[in-house]
PDB file of C-alpha atoms in Angstrom:
ATOM      1  CA  MET A   1       8.706 -10.444 -13.985  1.00 83.00           C
ATOM      2  CA  LYS A   2       9.539  -7.223 -13.461  1.00 92.00           C
ATOM      3  CA  ILE A   3       7.593  -5.416 -11.855  1.00 97.00           C
ATOM      4  CA  ARG A   4       8.461  -1.638 -11.365  1.00 97.00           C
ATOM      5  CA  ASP A   5       6.755   0.332  -8.721  1.00 98.00           C
ATOM      6  CA  ILE A   6       3.387  -0.475  -6.766  1.00 98.00           C
ATOM      7  CA  ARG A   7       0.446   2.257  -8.277  1.00 98.00           C
ATOM      8  CA  HIS A   8      -2.375   2.585  -6.431  1.00 98.00           C
ATOM      9  CA  VAL A   9      -4.289   0.962  -4.113  1.00 98.00           C
ATOM     10  CA  GLY A  10      -7.986  -0.224  -3.724  1.00 98.00           C
ATOM     11  CA  LEU A  11     -10.330  -0.668  -0.419  1.00 98.00           C
ATOM     12  CA  LEU A  12     -13.785  -1.632   0.019  1.00 97.00           C
ATOM     13  CA  SER A  13     -15.256   1.647   1.763  1.00 98.00           C
ATOM     14  CA  PRO A  14     -19.017   0.792   3.987  1.00 97.00           C
ATOM     15  CA  ALA A  15     -18.846   4.921   4.285  1.00 95.00           C
ATOM     16  CA  ILE A  16     -18.230   6.375   0.508  1.00 97.00           C
ATOM     17  CA  ALA A  17     -19.365   9.386   1.250  1.00 97.00           C
ATOM     18  CA  ALA A  18     -17.687  10.087   4.546  1.00 98.00           C
ATOM     19  CA  HIS A  19     -14.392   8.099   3.403  1.00 98.00           C
ATOM     20  CA  ALA A  20     -14.323  10.433  -0.129  1.00 98.00           C
ATOM     21  CA  LYS A  21     -14.771  13.392   1.728  1.00 98.00           C
ATOM     22  CA  PHE A  22     -11.599  12.936   3.935  1.00 98.00           C
ATOM     23  CA  TYR A  23      -9.493  12.568   1.702  1.00 98.00           C
ATOM     24  CA  LEU A  24     -10.383  15.071  -0.946  1.00 97.00           C
ATOM     25  CA  GLU A  25     -10.228  17.714   2.425  1.00 95.00           C
ATOM     26  CA  ASP A  26      -8.482  16.629   5.183  1.00 96.00           C
ATOM     27  CA  TRP A  27      -5.502  13.832   3.517  1.00 97.00           C
ATOM     28  CA  GLY A  28      -4.327  15.960   0.793  1.00 95.00           C
ATOM     29  CA  LEU A  29      -5.618  13.922  -2.105  1.00 97.00           C
ATOM     30  CA  GLN A  30      -7.289  15.044  -4.903  1.00 96.00           C
ATOM     31  CA  SER A  31     -10.223  13.442  -7.309  1.00 97.00           C
ATOM     32  CA  ALA A  32      -8.832  11.387 -10.920  1.00 97.00           C
ATOM     33  CA  GLY A  33     -12.189  10.520 -11.264  1.00 96.00           C
ATOM     34  CA  GLU A  34     -14.962   8.120 -10.545  1.00 95.00           C
ATOM     35  CA  ASP A  35     -17.143   5.788 -12.534  1.00 94.00           C
ATOM     36  CA  GLN A  36     -20.309   3.352 -11.859  1.00 92.00           C
ATOM     37  CA  HIS A  37     -17.948   1.438  -9.939  1.00 92.00           C
ATOM     38  CA  ALA A  38     -15.590   3.235  -7.626  1.00 97.00           C
ATOM     39  CA  ARG A  39     -14.058   6.588  -6.763  1.00 98.00           C
ATOM     40  CA  TYR A  40     -10.895   7.317  -7.888  1.00 98.00           C
ATOM     41  CA  PHE A  41      -8.064   9.788  -6.132  1.00 98.00           C
ATOM     42  CA  ARG A  42      -4.127  11.612  -7.421  1.00 97.00           C
ATOM     43  CA  GLY A  43      -1.257  12.284  -5.579  1.00 97.00           C
ATOM     44  CA  SER A  44       0.478  15.600  -6.793  1.00 95.00           C
ATOM     45  CA  SER A  45       2.472  12.771  -9.013  1.00 95.00           C
ATOM     46  CA  ALA A  46       2.626  12.089 -12.791  1.00 95.00           C
ATOM     47  CA  GLU A  47       0.532   8.478 -11.445  1.00 97.00           C
ATOM     48  CA  HIS A  48      -3.398   8.538 -12.741  1.00 98.00           C
ATOM     49  CA  HIS A  49      -4.602   7.571  -9.167  1.00 98.00           C
ATOM     50  CA  ILE A  50      -3.092   6.313  -5.816  1.00 98.00           C
ATOM     51  CA  LEU A  51      -6.680   5.102  -4.272  1.00 98.00           C
ATOM     52  CA  SER A  52      -9.375   3.614  -5.548  1.00 98.00           C
ATOM     53  CA  LEU A  53     -12.791   3.442  -2.432  1.00 98.00           C
ATOM     54  CA  HIS A  54     -15.036   0.734  -4.168  1.00 98.00           C
ATOM     55  CA  PRO A  55     -18.524   0.739  -2.392  1.00 97.00           C
ATOM     56  CA  ALA A  56     -18.776  -2.265  -0.191  1.00 96.00           C
ATOM     57  CA  ASP A  57     -20.621  -3.983   2.602  1.00 95.00           C
ATOM     58  CA  ARG A  58     -17.374  -4.616   4.799  1.00 96.00           C
ATOM     59  CA  ARG A  59     -13.706  -3.951   4.845  1.00 97.00           C
ATOM     60  CA  GLY A  60     -11.698  -5.738   2.676  1.00 97.00           C
ATOM     61  CA  LEU A  61      -9.295  -5.095  -0.066  1.00 98.00           C
ATOM     62  CA  HIS A  62     -10.474  -4.751  -3.069  1.00 97.00           C
ATOM     63  CA  HIS A  63      -6.980  -5.036  -5.341  1.00 97.00           C
ATOM     64  CA  LEU A  64      -3.552  -3.831  -5.286  1.00 98.00           C
ATOM     65  CA  ALA A  65      -1.742  -2.227  -8.951  1.00 98.00           C
ATOM     66  CA  PHE A  66       1.801  -2.722  -9.473  1.00 98.00           C
ATOM     67  CA  SER A  67       3.395  -1.018 -12.339  1.00 98.00           C
ATOM     68  CA  LEU A  68       5.602  -2.943 -15.864  1.00 98.00           C
ATOM     69  CA  ASP A  69       7.601  -1.665 -18.498  1.00 96.00           C
ATOM     70  CA  GLY A  70       4.835  -2.070 -21.294  1.00 97.00           C
ATOM     71  CA  ARG A  71       2.168  -4.467 -22.866  1.00 97.00           C
ATOM     72  CA  ALA A  72       4.848  -6.689 -23.893  1.00 98.00           C
ATOM     73  CA  ALA A  73       5.275  -7.123 -19.727  1.00 98.00           C
ATOM     74  CA  VAL A  74       1.935  -8.133 -19.057  1.00 98.00           C
ATOM     75  CA  ASP A  75       1.801 -10.444 -21.618  1.00 98.00           C
ATOM     76  CA  ALA A  76       4.840 -12.437 -20.696  1.00 98.00           C
ATOM     77  CA  ALA A  77       3.249 -11.720 -16.924  1.00 98.00           C
ATOM     78  CA  ALA A  78       0.220 -13.666 -18.150  1.00 98.00           C
ATOM     79  CA  THR A  79       2.976 -16.364 -19.121  1.00 97.00           C
ATOM     80  CA  GLU A  80       4.622 -17.009 -16.242  1.00 97.00           C
ATOM     81  CA  LEU A  81       1.238 -16.925 -13.806  1.00 97.00           C
ATOM     82  CA  GLU A  82       0.023 -19.560 -15.822  1.00 96.00           C
ATOM     83  CA  ARG A  83       3.134 -21.357 -15.796  1.00 96.00           C
ATOM     84  CA  GLN A  84       3.616 -21.325 -11.840  1.00 94.00           C
ATOM     85  CA  GLY A  85      -0.742 -22.438 -12.105  1.00 96.00           C
ATOM     86  CA  THR A  86      -1.761 -18.498 -10.574  1.00 97.00           C
ATOM     87  CA  ALA A  87      -4.687 -17.964 -10.838  1.00 93.00           C
ATOM     88  CA  VAL A  88      -5.695 -14.786 -13.507  1.00 96.00           C
ATOM     89  CA  VAL A  89      -8.756 -13.764 -12.404  1.00 95.00           C
ATOM     90  CA  ALA A  90      -8.732 -11.427 -15.471  1.00 96.00           C
ATOM     91  CA  ARG A  91      -6.460 -12.161 -19.245  1.00 97.00           C
ATOM     92  CA  PRO A  92      -4.782  -9.168 -20.188  1.00 98.00           C
ATOM     93  CA  ASN A  93      -6.840  -7.044 -21.941  1.00 98.00           C
ATOM     94  CA  GLU A  94      -7.791  -2.898 -22.170  1.00 98.00           C
ATOM     95  CA  LEU A  95      -8.799  -1.471 -18.797  1.00 97.00           C
ATOM     96  CA  ASP A  96     -11.901  -0.252 -18.336  1.00 95.00           C
ATOM     97  CA  ARG A  97     -11.946   2.552 -15.448  1.00 94.00           C
ATOM     98  CA  PRO A  98     -10.489   6.404 -15.385  1.00 96.00           C
ATOM     99  CA  GLY A  99      -6.692   5.872 -16.413  1.00 97.00           C
ATOM    100  CA  GLY A 100      -7.876   2.754 -19.074  1.00 97.00           C
ATOM    101  CA  GLY A 101      -4.111   1.554 -19.423  1.00 98.00           C
ATOM    102  CA  TYR A 102      -3.689  -2.611 -20.268  1.00 98.00           C
ATOM    103  CA  GLY A 103      -3.198  -5.084 -17.751  1.00 98.00           C
ATOM    104  CA  LEU A 104      -4.498  -8.281 -16.201  1.00 98.00           C
ATOM    105  CA  ARG A 105      -5.557  -9.703 -12.973  1.00 97.00           C
ATOM    106  CA  PHE A 106      -4.349 -12.151 -10.771  1.00 97.00           C
ATOM    107  CA  LEU A 107      -5.110 -14.183  -7.197  1.00 97.00           C
ATOM    108  CA  ASP A 108      -2.124 -14.436  -4.318  1.00 97.00           C
ATOM    109  CA  PRO A 109      -2.212 -17.589  -2.459  1.00 97.00           C
ATOM    110  CA  GLU A 110      -4.556 -15.868   0.382  1.00 97.00           C
ATOM    111  CA  ASN A 111      -7.530 -14.765  -2.794  1.00 96.00           C
ATOM    112  CA  ARG A 112      -5.909 -11.237  -3.021  1.00 97.00           C
ATOM    113  CA  CYS A 113      -6.704  -9.780  -5.978  1.00 97.00           C
ATOM    114  CA  ILE A 114      -3.158  -8.552  -7.337  1.00 98.00           C
ATOM    115  CA  GLU A 115      -3.095  -5.896 -10.468  1.00 98.00           C
ATOM    116  CA  LEU A 116      -0.182  -5.669 -13.272  1.00 98.00           C
ATOM    117  CA  SER A 117      -0.310  -3.323 -15.568  1.00 98.00           C
ATOM    118  CA  ALA A 118       1.746  -0.346 -18.274  1.00 98.00           C
ATOM    119  CA  GLY A 119       0.564   2.086 -20.189  1.00 98.00           C
ATOM    120  CA  VAL A 120      -1.369   4.221 -17.746  1.00 98.00           C
ATOM    121  CA  THR A 121      -3.117   7.311 -18.579  1.00 97.00           C
ATOM    122  CA  GLU A 122      -0.162  10.753 -16.929  1.00 96.00           C
ATOM    123  CA  HIS A 123      -1.198  13.125 -15.784  1.00 94.00           C
ATOM    124  CA  SER A 124       1.047  16.544 -17.067  1.00 88.00           C
ATOM    125  CA  ASN A 125       0.405  18.772 -13.941  1.00 77.00           C
ATOM    126  CA  GLY A 126       1.258  18.292 -10.391  1.00 69.00           C
ATOM    127  CA  TRP A 127      -0.007  19.963  -8.407  1.00 63.00           C
ATOM    128  CA  SER A 128       0.657  21.418  -3.564  1.00 58.00           C
ATOM    129  CA  ALA A 129      -1.345  22.522  -1.323  1.00 51.00           C
ATOM    130  CA  LYS A 130       1.603  24.239   0.100  1.00 54.00           C
ATOM    131  CA  GLY A 131       3.563  20.847  -0.048  1.00 55.00           C
ATOM    132  CA  ALA A 132       1.043  19.099   2.269  1.00 71.00           C
ATOM    133  CA  GLY A 133      -0.369  17.086  -0.194  1.00 90.00           C
ATOM    134  CA  PRO A 134       0.848  13.667  -0.168  1.00 96.00           C
ATOM    135  CA  ARG A 135       3.109  12.964  -4.101  1.00 96.00           C
ATOM    136  CA  ARG A 136       2.093   8.679  -4.627  1.00 97.00           C
ATOM    137  CA  LEU A 137       1.431   5.915  -2.599  1.00 98.00           C
ATOM    138  CA  CYS A 138       4.604   4.340  -0.283  1.00 98.00           C
ATOM    139  CA  HIS A 139       4.114   1.168   1.163  1.00 98.00           C
ATOM    140  CA  VAL A 140       1.509  -1.008   1.631  1.00 98.00           C
ATOM    141  CA  VAL A 141       1.353  -3.376   4.789  1.00 98.00           C
ATOM    142  CA  LEU A 142      -1.009  -6.844   4.727  1.00 98.00           C
ATOM    143  CA  ASN A 143      -1.215  -8.659   7.599  1.00 98.00           C
ATOM    144  CA  THR A 144      -1.672 -12.476   6.290  1.00 98.00           C
ATOM    145  CA  ALA A 145      -1.867 -16.149   8.478  1.00 98.00           C
ATOM    146  CA  ARG A 146      -0.036 -17.978   5.900  1.00 98.00           C
ATOM    147  CA  PHE A 147       3.251 -15.023   6.701  1.00 98.00           C
ATOM    148  CA  ASP A 148       6.033 -17.747   4.818  1.00 98.00           C
ATOM    149  CA  GLN A 149       3.799 -19.267   2.264  1.00 98.00           C
ATOM    150  CA  VAL A 150       2.931 -15.484   0.943  1.00 98.00           C
ATOM    151  CA  VAL A 151       6.664 -14.505   1.703  1.00 98.00           C
ATOM    152  CA  LYS A 152       7.351 -17.419  -0.932  1.00 98.00           C
ATOM    153  CA  PHE A 153       4.868 -16.495  -3.980  1.00 98.00           C
ATOM    154  CA  TYR A 154       6.031 -12.231  -3.745  1.00 98.00           C
ATOM    155  CA  THR A 155       9.702 -13.648  -4.101  1.00 98.00           C
ATOM    156  CA  ALA A 156      10.408 -16.632  -5.998  1.00 97.00           C
ATOM    157  CA  VAL A 157       6.572 -15.641  -8.715  1.00 97.00           C
ATOM    158  CA  LEU A 158       6.809 -12.427  -8.435  1.00 98.00           C
ATOM    159  CA  GLY A 159      10.581 -11.393  -8.446  1.00 97.00           C
ATOM    160  CA  PHE A 160      10.355  -8.682  -4.973  1.00 98.00           C
ATOM    161  CA  ARG A 161      13.542  -9.396  -2.625  1.00 97.00           C
ATOM    162  CA  VAL A 162      12.890  -8.799   0.697  1.00 98.00           C
ATOM    163  CA  SER A 163      14.874  -6.054   2.405  1.00 98.00           C
ATOM    164  CA  ASP A 164      14.164  -6.452   5.972  1.00 98.00           C
ATOM    165  CA  TRP A 165      12.587  -9.126   8.579  1.00 98.00           C
ATOM    166  CA  ASN A 166      11.231  -7.952  11.912  1.00 97.00           C
ATOM    167  CA  GLU A 167      12.514 -10.639  14.094  1.00 95.00           C
ATOM    168  CA  ASN A 168      10.167 -13.848  12.441  1.00 95.00           C
ATOM    169  CA  GLN A 169       6.675 -10.564  12.420  1.00 97.00           C
ATOM    170  CA  MET A 170       7.816  -8.306   9.281  1.00 98.00           C
ATOM    171  CA  ALA A 171       8.842  -9.242   6.242  1.00 98.00           C
ATOM    172  CA  PHE A 172       9.301  -5.771   4.364  1.00 98.00           C
ATOM    173  CA  LEU A 173       9.878  -6.402   0.246  1.00 98.00           C
ATOM    174  CA  ARG A 174      10.845  -4.778  -2.706  1.00 98.00           C
ATOM    175  CA  CYS A 175      10.604  -4.657  -6.519  1.00 97.00           C
ATOM    176  CA  SER A 176      13.509  -1.311  -6.685  1.00 96.00           C
ATOM    177  CA  ARG A 177      15.927   0.114  -4.989  1.00 96.00           C
ATOM    178  CA  LYS A 178      13.568   1.838  -2.683  1.00 97.00           C
ATOM    179  CA  HIS A 179      13.213  -0.753   0.552  1.00 98.00           C
ATOM    180  CA  HIS A 180       9.499  -1.180   0.531  1.00 98.00           C
ATOM    181  CA  VAL A 181       6.374  -0.691  -1.857  1.00 98.00           C
ATOM    182  CA  ILE A 182       4.884  -4.075   0.536  1.00 98.00           C
ATOM    183  CA  ALA A 183       5.258  -5.592   3.387  1.00 98.00           C
ATOM    184  CA  PHE A 184       3.154  -8.566   5.234  1.00 98.00           C
ATOM    185  CA  ASN A 185       2.505  -9.138   9.339  1.00 98.00           C
ATOM    186  CA  ARG A 186       1.811 -12.299  10.621  1.00 98.00           C
ATOM    187  CA  LEU A 187      -1.181 -12.128  12.263  1.00 98.00           C
ATOM    188  CA  ASP A 188      -4.165 -15.253  12.321  1.00 98.00           C
ATOM    189  CA  HIS A 189      -6.184 -13.801   9.350  1.00 98.00           C
ATOM    190  CA  ALA A 190      -5.718 -11.641   5.898  1.00 98.00           C
ATOM    191  CA  SER A 191      -6.181  -8.425   6.479  1.00 98.00           C
ATOM    192  CA  VAL A 192      -5.854  -4.415   5.415  1.00 98.00           C
ATOM    193  CA  ASN A 193      -2.836  -3.689   8.265  1.00 98.00           C
ATOM    194  CA  HIS A 194      -2.230  -0.002   6.777  1.00 98.00           C
ATOM    195  CA  VAL A 195      -1.380   1.826   3.832  1.00 98.00           C
ATOM    196  CA  ALA A 196       0.785   4.766   3.708  1.00 98.00           C
ATOM    197  CA  TYR A 197       1.594   7.480   1.770  1.00 98.00           C
ATOM    198  CA  VAL A 198       4.449   9.386   0.466  1.00 97.00           C
ATOM    199  CA  MET A 199       5.137  12.833   1.639  1.00 97.00           C
ATOM    200  CA  ALA A 200       7.007  15.114   0.152  1.00 94.00           C
ATOM    201  CA  ASN A 201       9.522  15.347   3.128  1.00 95.00           C
ATOM    202  CA  VAL A 202      10.302  15.402   6.972  1.00 96.00           C
ATOM    203  CA  ASP A 203       8.221  19.293   6.660  1.00 95.00           C
ATOM    204  CA  GLY A 204       5.822  17.670   4.573  1.00 95.00           C
ATOM    205  CA  VAL A 205       4.817  15.592   7.126  1.00 97.00           C
ATOM    206  CA  MET A 206       5.007  17.651   9.874  1.00 96.00           C
ATOM    207  CA  ARG A 207       2.335  20.364   7.168  1.00 95.00           C
ATOM    208  CA  GLY A 208       0.156  17.186   7.048  1.00 96.00           C
ATOM    209  CA  LEU A 209       0.087  16.874  10.804  1.00 96.00           C
ATOM    210  CA  SER A 210      -1.013  20.205  11.043  1.00 96.00           C
ATOM    211  CA  ASN A 211      -3.386  20.692   8.416  1.00 94.00           C
ATOM    212  CA  LEU A 212      -5.783  17.936  10.019  1.00 96.00           C
ATOM    213  CA  ARG A 213      -4.794  19.211  14.006  1.00 96.00           C
ATOM    214  CA  ALA A 214      -6.772  21.880  12.162  1.00 95.00           C
ATOM    215  CA  ARG A 215      -8.683  19.876  11.074  1.00 95.00           C
ATOM    216  CA  GLY A 216      -9.200  18.818  15.164  1.00 96.00           C
ATOM    217  CA  GLN A 217      -7.239  15.222  13.989  1.00 96.00           C
ATOM    218  CA  GLU A 218      -4.637  14.273  16.525  1.00 96.00           C
ATOM    219  CA  PRO A 219      -2.213  11.463  15.128  1.00 97.00           C
ATOM    220  CA  ASP A 220      -2.948   7.811  16.740  1.00 97.00           C
ATOM    221  CA  TRP A 221       0.103   7.193  16.072  1.00 97.00           C
ATOM    222  CA  GLY A 222       3.948   9.378  15.029  1.00 97.00           C
ATOM    223  CA  PRO A 223       5.508  11.558  14.404  1.00 98.00           C
ATOM    224  CA  GLY A 224       8.459   8.971  14.206  1.00 97.00           C
ATOM    225  CA  ARG A 225      11.476   7.486  12.866  1.00 97.00           C
ATOM    226  CA  HIS A 226      11.170   3.542  11.957  1.00 97.00           C
ATOM    227  CA  GLY A 227      13.531   1.078  12.177  1.00 96.00           C
ATOM    228  CA  PRO A 228      13.300  -1.009   8.785  1.00 97.00           C
ATOM    229  CA  GLY A 229      13.332   1.647   6.172  1.00 97.00           C
ATOM    230  CA  ASN A 230      14.445   4.568   8.280  1.00 97.00           C
ATOM    231  CA  ASN A 231      11.104   6.109   6.866  1.00 98.00           C
ATOM    232  CA  ILE A 232       9.381   8.426   9.202  1.00 98.00           C
ATOM    233  CA  PHE A 233       5.941   8.127   9.824  1.00 98.00           C
ATOM    234  CA  CYS A 234       2.997   9.501  10.922  1.00 98.00           C
ATOM    235  CA  TYR A 235      -0.963   7.055  11.364  1.00 98.00           C
ATOM    236  CA  TYR A 236      -4.268   8.086  11.208  1.00 98.00           C
ATOM    237  CA  LYS A 237      -7.583   6.225  11.111  1.00 97.00           C
ATOM    238  CA  ASP A 238      -9.891   7.248   8.367  1.00 98.00           C
ATOM    239  CA  PRO A 239     -14.000   6.995   8.940  1.00 97.00           C
ATOM    240  CA  ALA A 240     -13.856   3.920   7.337  1.00 97.00           C
ATOM    241  CA  GLY A 241     -11.836   2.499  10.233  1.00 97.00           C
ATOM    242  CA  TYR A 242      -8.577   2.221   7.775  1.00 98.00           C
ATOM    243  CA  VAL A 243      -5.003   2.981   8.750  1.00 98.00           C
ATOM    244  CA  SER A 244      -3.501   5.540   6.603  1.00 98.00           C
ATOM    245  CA  GLU A 245      -0.047   6.736   7.302  1.00 98.00           C
ATOM    246  CA  PHE A 246       1.959   9.812   6.401  1.00 98.00           C
ATOM    247  CA  SER A 247       5.789   8.500   5.878  1.00 98.00           C
ATOM    248  CA  SER A 248       9.409  10.294   3.574  1.00 98.00           C
ATOM    249  CA  ASP A 249      12.620   9.932   3.769  1.00 97.00           C
ATOM    250  CA  MET A 250      12.098   6.215   2.332  1.00 98.00           C
ATOM    251  CA  GLU A 251      16.130   4.190   2.599  1.00 97.00           C
ATOM    252  CA  HIS A 252      16.874   3.050  -0.726  1.00 97.00           C
ATOM    253  CA  ILE A 253      19.368   0.147  -1.380  1.00 96.00           C
ATOM    254  CA  GLU A 254      22.192   1.164  -2.931  1.00 92.00           C
ATOM    255  CA  ASP A 255      24.040  -1.887  -3.984  1.00 93.00           C
ATOM    256  CA  GLU A 256      21.736  -4.259  -4.563  1.00 90.00           C
ATOM    257  CA  ALA A 257      24.448  -6.972  -5.097  1.00 89.00           C
ATOM    258  CA  ALA A 258      26.124  -6.331  -1.558  1.00 93.00           C
ATOM    259  CA  HIS A 259      22.492  -6.348   0.631  1.00 95.00           C
ATOM    260  CA  GLU A 260      21.861  -8.357   3.367  1.00 96.00           C
ATOM    261  CA  PRO A 261      18.525  -8.654   4.917  1.00 97.00           C
ATOM    262  CA  ALA A 262      18.907  -7.522   8.614  1.00 96.00           C
ATOM    263  CA  VAL A 263      16.758  -9.269  11.088  1.00 97.00           C
ATOM    264  CA  TRP A 264      15.673  -5.901  13.474  1.00 96.00           C
ATOM    265  CA  ARG A 265      14.003  -6.864  16.855  1.00 94.00           C
ATOM    266  CA  ARG A 266      10.867  -5.523  17.778  1.00 91.00           C
ATOM    267  CA  VAL A 267      11.460  -3.177  20.917  1.00 91.00           C
ATOM    268  CA  PRO A 268      10.432   0.259  21.241  1.00 90.00           C
ATOM    269  CA  GLU A 269      13.634   1.720  20.286  1.00 90.00           C
ATOM    270  CA  GLN A 270      14.074  -0.079  16.928  1.00 92.00           C
ATOM    271  CA  ILE A 271       9.729   0.567  16.080  1.00 93.00           C
ATOM    272  CA  ASP A 272      10.655   4.555  17.158  1.00 95.00           C
ATOM    273  CA  GLN A 273      14.391   5.693  16.548  1.00 96.00           C
ATOM    274  CA  TRP A 274      12.805   8.880  17.669  1.00 96.00           C
ATOM    275  CA  GLY A 275      11.344   7.430  20.474  1.00 95.00           C
ATOM    276  CA  THR A 276       9.512  10.310  20.448  1.00 96.00           C
ATOM    277  CA  ALA A 277       6.536   8.372  19.380  1.00 95.00           C
ATOM    278  CA  GLY A 278       6.140   5.704  21.851  1.00 88.00           C
ATOM    279  CA  PRO A 279       4.126   2.014  21.588  1.00 88.00           C
ATOM    280  CA  PRO A 280       1.123   2.237  19.250  1.00 92.00           C
ATOM    281  CA  SER A 281      -2.123   2.537  21.528  1.00 91.00           C
ATOM    282  CA  ASP A 282      -4.169  -0.687  21.719  1.00 94.00           C
ATOM    283  CA  ASP A 283      -6.958   1.383  19.664  1.00 95.00           C
ATOM    284  CA  VAL A 284      -4.195   1.658  17.020  1.00 96.00           C
ATOM    285  CA  ARG A 285      -2.965  -1.953  16.757  1.00 96.00           C
ATOM    286  CA  LYS A 286      -6.785  -2.949  16.728  1.00 97.00           C
ATOM    287  CA  ALA A 287      -7.326  -0.996  13.675  1.00 98.00           C
ATOM    288  CA  MET A 288      -4.523  -2.441  12.668  1.00 98.00           C
ATOM    289  CA  ALA A 289      -5.385  -6.128  12.741  1.00 98.00           C
ATOM    290  CA  GLY A 290      -8.569  -4.861  10.300  1.00 97.00           C
ATOM    291  CA  ASP A 291     -11.191  -7.330   9.432  1.00 95.00           C
ATOM    292  CA  PRO A 292     -10.589 -10.817   8.329  1.00 97.00           C
ATOM    293  CA  ASP A 293     -10.605 -10.706   4.377  1.00 96.00           C
ATOM    294  CA  PRO A 294     -12.106 -13.548   2.940  1.00 95.00           C
ATOM    295  CA  GLY A 295     -10.632 -12.335  -0.501  1.00 93.00           C
ATOM    296  CA  TRP A 296     -11.133 -11.924  -4.214  1.00 86.00           C
ATOM    297  CA  ASP A 297     -13.323 -14.723  -4.850  1.00 67.00           C
ATOM    298  CA  VAL A 298     -16.448 -14.287  -2.812  1.00 59.00           C
ATOM    299  CA  LYS A 299     -19.672 -12.694  -3.818  1.00 52.00           C
ATOM    300  CA  ASP A 300     -19.836  -9.734  -1.637  1.00 63.00           C
ATOM    301  CA  VAL A 301     -16.971  -8.109  -4.078  1.00 64.00           C
ATOM    302  CA  PRO A 302     -18.310  -5.406  -6.152  1.00 68.00           C
ATOM    303  CA  ALA A 303     -17.198  -5.489  -9.859  1.00 64.00           C
ATOM    304  CA  ASP A 304     -14.936  -3.246 -11.057  1.00 71.00           C
TER     305      ASP A 304
END
């Protein structure tokens, strides 16, 4: 299964008006439409939308989408997932939402809804708020109570590769040369840890920080530079309590055949190589732990 890249993330939102306002006015995204189920937001790349917010009574992951190369690849993925005994909750079909496309949805071992799609409408016009707006989705980090099982599923069934480990606490997974598009953090429950957005470069990260500071918002952690992935980071809590990250300069794997995953120590100088951010506060750690998420197959997940 040849997943190309991360596409978008859908989040449940118990504070939809304030939540949407934050991403439009503060974070630097633009509207990509809305329907009866959700509001959709784009970055400055061609990707139709990189975030969707779904009104709900609780927080949690609505779905996470990845791209495949064409309709035939979507059909082949459905065949392989069913062969592996994976619960396919929406077989390949035309996607009825802004951006359209052709895709399927299935559940991972912790009932997260994962979408694979192709043929989604792209934007022909880019835009930039003085370089301060996110371009696209960078990566999503998820907490898991089934660390070994989940990492095995994403590598053995979906074809991701492990780029690095953070001791036995985190696994960073890639589907292309980019160091990671998804990572899993060991915890006693499943939940959203944080969502990272690609900025043009370090200047873009700092302009984003400056824009938020002008609106009275200071970073909850950062800026700094991580060890695994070597990316620059700056974290904020949004109005619904999720943690969002400005990120840039992610490491790329130059030689797939020669790459060996490293095991990074969980020490301050490897969490932040610059030493500028300090350790994350208890408040940020609590936000990154998120609310226990029972997953897709429960009655309070809104339709899409």
